[in-house]
């Protein structure tokens, strides 16, 4: 493809394929019939290539265009993303090619400043020498430079001839798998850039969709790894490929993306598939990895970064269950391999993981979900990484019961399917996970080779070429996934490649660890910003709108009819702040949390505490995190004293600052996107004794943010407090680069340390005399009130009128203001301010609790919540679209401002295209097999010693009949014996494909039913000159001349569990359409060295290690119920009338 531009009468850019062109034109800053359009909008037109003639088009770039990745808007400029450089790196099966993206260019649709200019590594145009210096300075940095650099870093891949987002088992060997209808959006990293284009594609007819798909106009980009090696299994030439895909749903760098989110997506979720292809069989085995699926975070400390679990068990369980329901629905049974260690930093995650699996009511432990706990560090500490093989006996049964995918290439039928998956994790899901997944991959691959008699069960394969190639693939894969997540290659890669850890490898690992610490602390923030920009997660970032009359009509009508799908509800919110002065003794908090008893039980409770630890230098530098757990437990106990159950959704702590976020259990399902952030301001930003912690969340369609702050102390330090506010407001950021201001409702609470600008004596006298309106008079000298009124800080924030006495500072245990030598001036240091048109304050007061030198303060609000029924909205949108089409047939048929129906000439081209889609006679891999129909790709040949990325591919011939014996052509055998016999004079007796109809016996082995094939029947061969033959490696029979029948093999180890006429199934599943298989005499097979066999009786017994629950019931003592205050019984909600902000 090529990219062209025309500037008259208006600017248009066209991506041109062999037969068609996709034409883009900017639409904006126009007003037609009083309809306002968005400034950055784009019209798209799909036309035959011939229609471009005479329209003034010329080449915009000398690069060939290999794919269109989507549209991006930056500052009202629209950019068209294209792939300009690529390299072919993998070929899982013939006619399926994977390309690595090495160059991407973004061409501006509505600005010509960057036309024909090369961009340097810093993002600035390289101007021609003839250009004057002033003109050079006038061309700014390319706005898409950072995203361009991200997409060109070597971790993104695409394919033009098959669906790269799905596994081989899922897409199968069909003739046309490259369709946007089948893509798994979870792995499509350019889904945001292609969002509107795909929407328009879905509105086209089938023929136009096929053109968009097959002409390469819609390119699906994945992030991960792909590579192919050619090797041999004895005399059989095979291609080994690893394809890995990382999900973008919770994408991010190491310390920015951990655990699970509210949509049940986990960080660093990667699906990895090993594919083997030969001229006889095709094989694949899929594994997945992903972060521990609970809500947890880890700080970026250089030494032993602390792991924090941020949500309670009850609040996490529904999200946890949803994650595993998705996995079981997609993959079948899931075996969780948890490699976390028992040391203090990881044991908490292991316990919670196990607890959630045991408590789950959506998946059944030891039925469809299994847990295998393996302390990798402990098991390998004495014997090295080879100790990881101790894991194999624990997962043998699962491997045998769930099998792998296999396909008969010559007979074109599926032999077996994989019915379960291993989900492996460590802390980062990198180094330990890489090594264990590699070991499992090789184990299952060897099992396949034994099952299909390609190797003998007693063969030692670790030193073979195919095992070395397999390990090299996995080592390269581990390095790439680690680069994506941490910025360095994987640790332990020396062992992955060579099977042993050298001193140089250990030294390399130490260097990588240091590099990771630097990158994670100083570079990941910018990398996260670029990832968020690519995925459309930045605040107010929207997909480029494709303008057409239908879309404008539907948008306007939806706005008019929004009441049909929009509803409103209310939520009662309780906000509290308390400087607890380091206290750690239990106390009853009912007076603070339920100031009018059970008459007001809020839907949401947000509490901020300051000074939860002692404010000594030692305590600040070595913060005790157990204080957070102490307050979490005490508050939870108090909130749950009535019939309403409250769930803890988030804990956010930084040194002495703590924030707790509770929600009623009945409302928890409406809360999404709960996140936390913090900012230190103490000692110039070095310590957390001052600063802020913040929590944000989404309640249906309304966003909330709460900030708990502790500002600089001192009566005269108003400027320092102003700086603290500005620093916190600027530095508190959440996922998708959201800031505090990017929310509908904001609460700012804490010990803000603002004082009264009067002398101590004047303030105390006014408080003692209690004259008329004395509080109001004192407030005129309140520093925070003065700052808000002048607009210096807290712009657009409000505070209900204060009607309570100053909350600081008291003698502990009394209601007497500070009588110490310092005699601090009484002040309203503890405050709660808010911003949001949807908030109505109900109450604002303090509480006479005397356990600290501050009084706690609370505020109650009623919030208006927006709710949108997406199903109703989507249905209404579809109805409006159909209504417009029916009433404007001429406009819908036009091809001026929309993706149009293809005209007569285009239909002719399409017919030619269909005719040209006949099966190709060229095969991409050098295997003499009949090519699958309707595959279209360039043709090449692979070397047996190099990866696909470095070897050009060339065509090979194919054999005309699938019934013939297929041989590799021009293949040098790995044997040292030189052969002078021409390939025409020898036909190798390769084992024929296994058929269900030839089974003669079943064997119980390793706890699973597996079957032994009967000897293959002889096949008629064309006459050939007899030659002396040598025995095949690993075989007990001599090699025969080509025209003689092959000798029957010895009875062997059983095939994978379960067998039908078409497909292998697990032993515990049934297929009503499959006939029962006759059972012949049993043969005792030899057990493989790595798999421990069981007797047939043992196979029917439940595994004691996988017992789901004990019969013993666990009795828990209920928490002590705080005593309700009798004097609160007479109060009601009427006592809280709506308050008017001052």
XYZ file of C-alpha atoms in Angstrom, residues 241-611:
371
model
C 6.779 -21.105 17.159
C 5.987 -19.164 20.310
C 3.304 -16.468 20.137
C 2.581 -14.395 23.221
C -0.081 -11.719 23.642
C -0.334 -9.274 26.534
C -3.746 -7.891 27.464
C -4.113 -4.088 27.372
C -7.060 -4.023 29.781
C -4.784 -3.393 32.805
C -1.640 -2.430 30.955
C 1.152 -0.553 32.640
C 4.631 -0.679 34.035
C 5.742 -2.766 36.964
C 4.792 -0.602 39.947
C 1.980 1.267 38.196
C -0.098 -1.835 37.406
C -0.511 -4.509 40.046
C -3.252 -6.934 41.007
C -6.811 -6.694 39.696
C -9.164 -3.850 38.799
C -12.925 -3.496 39.248
C -13.570 -4.978 35.791
C -11.728 -8.188 36.834
C -8.698 -7.496 34.619
C -5.278 -8.308 36.074
C -1.900 -6.729 35.435
C 0.614 -8.393 33.095
C -1.938 -10.895 31.800
C -0.247 -12.803 28.975
C -1.477 -15.701 26.849
C 1.395 -17.799 25.460
C 1.091 -20.537 22.862
C 3.700 -23.002 21.612
C 2.922 -24.286 18.100
C 4.671 -27.120 16.269
C 4.054 -27.781 12.585
C 5.303 -30.652 10.458
C 4.113 -32.370 7.290
C 2.323 -34.930 9.461
C 0.911 -33.236 12.544
C 0.353 -29.823 14.032
C 0.435 -29.282 17.806
C -0.228 -26.382 20.159
C -0.286 -25.859 23.910
C -1.482 -22.649 25.595
C -0.607 -21.224 29.008
C -1.533 -17.957 30.712
C 0.028 -15.778 33.376
C -1.317 -12.855 35.364
C -0.885 -10.900 38.565
C -2.440 -12.219 41.783
C -6.148 -11.345 41.241
C -6.767 -9.314 44.370
C -6.449 -5.585 45.052
C -2.841 -4.978 46.036
C -0.012 -2.547 45.423
C 3.720 -2.312 45.990
C 5.770 0.777 46.716
C 8.951 1.627 44.848
C 11.375 1.369 47.768
C 14.854 0.317 46.698
C 15.098 -2.436 49.321
C 12.222 -4.838 50.044
C 9.357 -2.810 48.575
C 6.276 -3.260 50.729
C 3.207 -5.129 49.445
C -0.130 -3.645 50.551
C -3.527 -5.313 50.157
C -5.976 -2.462 49.653
C -9.436 -4.075 49.766
C -11.236 -6.391 52.172
C -12.052 -10.029 51.459
C -15.797 -9.399 51.180
C -15.370 -6.526 48.734
C -12.808 -8.391 46.627
C -14.647 -11.711 46.299
C -17.164 -10.726 43.540
C -14.403 -9.272 41.349
C -12.169 -12.293 42.009
C -14.992 -14.664 41.075
C -15.704 -12.813 37.833
C -12.053 -13.154 36.805
C -12.092 -16.930 37.214
C -15.515 -17.330 35.628
C -14.084 -15.677 32.501
C -11.080 -17.992 32.527
C -13.107 -21.181 32.953
C -15.567 -20.111 30.259
C -12.747 -19.499 27.804
C -10.172 -22.163 28.654
C -12.003 -24.842 30.649
C -10.380 -26.066 33.840
C -7.816 -23.716 35.376
C -4.837 -24.887 37.416
C -3.421 -21.992 39.433
C 0.330 -22.386 39.955
C 1.290 -19.917 42.665
C 5.084 -19.520 42.905
C 5.131 -16.904 45.681
C 7.459 -17.540 48.595
C 6.620 -17.847 52.267
C 8.649 -14.796 53.240
C 6.809 -11.905 54.850
C 6.552 -9.719 51.765
C 4.665 -12.375 49.769
C 2.957 -14.685 52.266
C 0.023 -12.289 52.691
C -0.812 -12.528 48.984
C -0.622 -16.327 49.081
C -3.004 -16.554 52.039
C -5.541 -14.200 50.456
C -5.317 -16.016 47.110
C -6.063 -19.340 48.779
C -8.829 -17.825 50.890
C -10.650 -16.394 47.875
C -10.494 -19.700 46.006
C -11.928 -21.485 49.028
C -14.707 -18.924 49.540
C -15.731 -18.701 45.891
C -19.272 -19.787 45.044
C -18.826 -19.206 41.290
C -15.947 -21.642 40.723
C -15.370 -24.881 42.575
C -11.943 -25.608 43.976
C -10.716 -29.052 42.880
C -13.522 -29.297 40.330
C -13.033 -26.683 37.623
C -10.299 -24.746 39.434
C -7.212 -26.191 41.090
C -4.536 -24.616 43.280
C -0.904 -25.710 43.194
C 1.268 -23.816 45.667
C 4.992 -24.100 45.000
C 7.503 -21.968 46.924
C 9.967 -21.502 44.086
C 12.669 -19.816 46.156
C 12.564 -22.485 48.855
C 12.542 -25.442 46.467
C 15.462 -24.093 44.399
C 17.556 -22.626 47.220
C 19.668 -25.778 47.719
C 19.828 -27.492 44.324
C 19.463 -24.507 41.992
C 16.797 -23.838 39.422
C 16.697 -27.503 38.423
C 14.701 -27.911 41.634
C 11.722 -26.437 39.823
C 11.136 -29.924 38.369
C 9.733 -30.880 41.764
C 6.591 -29.172 40.545
C 5.911 -31.747 37.807
C 4.472 -34.532 40.012
C 1.990 -32.013 41.403
C 0.544 -31.187 37.970
C 0.825 -34.544 36.174
C -2.840 -35.446 36.593
C -3.971 -32.092 35.246
C -1.758 -32.451 32.174
C -3.082 -35.923 31.392
C -6.717 -35.001 31.928
C -6.740 -31.798 29.877
C -4.347 -32.652 27.068
C -3.216 -30.475 24.170
C -4.382 -29.473 20.693
C -3.275 -31.672 17.787
C -4.222 -31.763 14.132
C -3.668 -34.265 11.342
C -2.154 -32.190 8.547
C -2.633 -34.743 5.777
C -6.171 -35.813 6.621
C -7.164 -32.276 7.664
C -8.898 -33.215 10.893
C -8.585 -32.317 14.541
C -7.254 -35.167 16.664
C -7.319 -33.673 20.166
C -8.111 -30.432 21.958
C -6.776 -28.743 25.057
C -9.485 -28.572 27.721
C -7.674 -26.790 30.539
C -4.977 -24.212 31.155
C -2.210 -23.450 33.631
C -2.429 -19.961 35.159
C 1.023 -19.254 36.584
C 2.035 -16.317 38.734
C 4.822 -15.036 40.937
C 5.046 -11.449 42.186
C 5.808 -9.783 38.836
C 4.788 -12.786 36.677
C 8.193 -12.605 35.003
C 11.310 -14.478 36.050
C 9.984 -17.404 38.115
C 6.929 -17.635 35.880
C 9.067 -17.742 32.714
C 11.124 -20.647 33.964
C 8.138 -22.716 35.127
C 6.097 -22.093 31.962
C 9.097 -23.141 29.873
C 9.419 -26.378 31.855
C 5.704 -27.164 31.497
C 5.838 -26.398 27.782
C 8.693 -28.824 27.155
C 7.067 -31.510 29.333
C 3.775 -31.425 27.428
C 5.557 -31.229 24.072
C 7.553 -34.364 24.927
C 4.301 -36.052 25.911
C 2.860 -35.216 22.487
C 5.937 -36.583 20.709
C 5.704 -39.813 22.688
C 1.968 -40.143 22.107
C 2.452 -39.880 18.356
C 5.493 -42.182 18.312
C 7.815 -39.423 17.157
C 10.199 -40.199 20.028
C 10.547 -43.052 22.483
C 9.521 -42.499 26.092
C 13.007 -43.520 27.189
C 14.812 -41.111 24.893
C 16.896 -38.406 26.537
C 15.881 -35.267 24.657
C 17.401 -32.453 26.725
C 20.469 -32.260 24.463
C 18.579 -32.552 21.184
C 18.354 -29.704 18.730
C 14.592 -29.311 19.113
C 14.888 -29.010 22.911
C 17.622 -26.388 22.516
C 15.530 -24.437 20.031
C 12.532 -24.714 22.345
C 14.520 -23.316 25.256
C 15.960 -20.503 23.136
C 12.449 -19.513 22.067
C 11.258 -19.358 25.655
C 14.327 -17.413 26.764
C 13.754 -14.834 24.011
C 10.088 -14.733 24.984
C 10.916 -14.167 28.659
C 13.259 -11.303 27.796
C 10.626 -9.590 25.650
C 7.810 -9.802 28.222
C 10.208 -8.540 30.896
C 11.242 -5.611 28.680
C 7.593 -4.624 28.315
C 6.835 -4.734 32.052
C 10.132 -3.665 33.656
C 12.391 -2.259 30.932
C 15.088 -4.957 31.302
C 15.588 -8.527 30.111
C 14.387 -11.363 32.328
C 16.378 -12.694 35.233
C 17.348 -16.390 35.171
C 17.513 -16.266 31.353
C 20.973 -17.884 31.441
C 19.396 -20.993 32.950
C 16.512 -20.852 30.471
C 18.905 -20.958 27.516
C 21.598 -23.347 28.718
C 19.957 -25.363 31.486
C 22.504 -24.136 34.029
C 23.323 -20.907 35.834
C 26.814 -19.557 35.162
C 28.697 -16.884 37.087
C 28.276 -14.523 34.152
C 24.531 -15.185 34.239
C 24.362 -14.394 37.955
C 26.335 -11.188 37.399
C 23.997 -10.250 34.548
C 20.987 -10.789 36.804
C 22.456 -8.466 39.428
C 22.969 -5.777 36.788
C 19.390 -6.176 35.568
C 18.047 -5.850 39.113
C 19.855 -2.531 39.594
C 18.604 -1.323 36.207
C 15.038 -2.252 37.146
C 15.194 -0.171 40.318
C 16.392 2.862 38.379
C 13.847 2.459 35.583
C 10.934 1.818 37.952
C 11.711 4.903 40.036
C 12.699 7.422 37.366
C 11.359 6.354 33.955
C 8.139 4.394 34.422
C 5.962 7.460 34.943
C 6.629 8.727 31.408
C 6.265 5.230 29.959
C 2.894 4.876 31.693
C 1.806 8.212 30.246
C 2.607 7.026 26.725
C 0.782 3.728 27.240
C -2.279 5.590 28.517
C -2.181 7.912 25.497
C -2.076 4.955 23.095
C -5.009 3.308 24.880
C -7.065 6.518 25.111
C -6.940 6.747 28.900
C -5.784 10.317 29.356
C -8.327 12.740 30.865
C -10.872 13.934 28.300
C -9.170 11.905 25.556
C -11.674 10.722 22.962
C -11.534 8.666 19.821
C -11.490 10.599 16.542
C -15.081 11.056 15.503
C -15.956 9.911 12.008
C -18.517 12.404 10.815
C -21.531 11.410 8.791
C -25.132 12.676 8.724
C -26.406 9.537 10.384
C -24.025 9.862 13.324
C -24.913 13.525 13.836
C -28.607 12.727 13.680
C -28.296 9.858 16.160
C -26.172 11.945 18.553
C -28.638 14.808 18.573
C -31.624 12.541 19.029
C -29.920 10.677 21.866
C -29.309 13.987 23.622
C -32.985 14.881 23.257
C -34.111 11.454 24.441
C -31.525 10.945 27.172
C -34.299 10.689 29.753
C -35.190 7.352 28.135
C -31.925 5.788 29.263
C -30.729 8.141 32.015
C -31.972 7.999 35.577
C -30.903 9.635 38.814
C -30.528 8.352 42.312
C -29.085 9.691 45.536
C -26.398 8.483 47.894
C -25.808 9.442 51.531
C -22.130 10.140 52.157
C -20.349 10.492 55.499
C -16.937 12.245 55.586
C -14.836 12.310 58.740
C -11.436 13.679 59.754
C -9.546 13.060 62.974
C -5.996 13.843 64.129
C -5.567 10.888 66.494
C -2.213 11.991 67.989
C -0.671 8.516 67.738
C -3.182 6.764 70.022
C -3.349 2.998 69.722
C -5.817 1.898 72.403
C -9.262 0.584 71.440
C -12.129 3.028 71.811
C -15.779 3.298 70.842
C -16.155 5.458 67.729
C -19.974 5.441 67.604
C -20.243 9.032 68.765
C -18.246 10.091 65.699
C -19.465 7.650 63.030
C -23.143 7.622 64.077
C -23.716 11.073 65.582
C -27.515 10.578 65.520
C -27.434 6.834 66.040
C -28.985 4.520 63.499
C -31.192 7.309 62.105
C -28.495 8.020 59.499
C -26.672 5.028 58.046
C -24.712 6.385 55.066
C -24.138 4.525 51.808
C -20.494 5.654 51.669
C -18.084 6.344 54.547
C -14.753 8.090 53.921
C -12.509 8.684 56.917
C -9.177 10.474 57.055
C -6.833 10.178 60.019
C -3.635 12.093 60.691
C -0.776 11.206 63.030
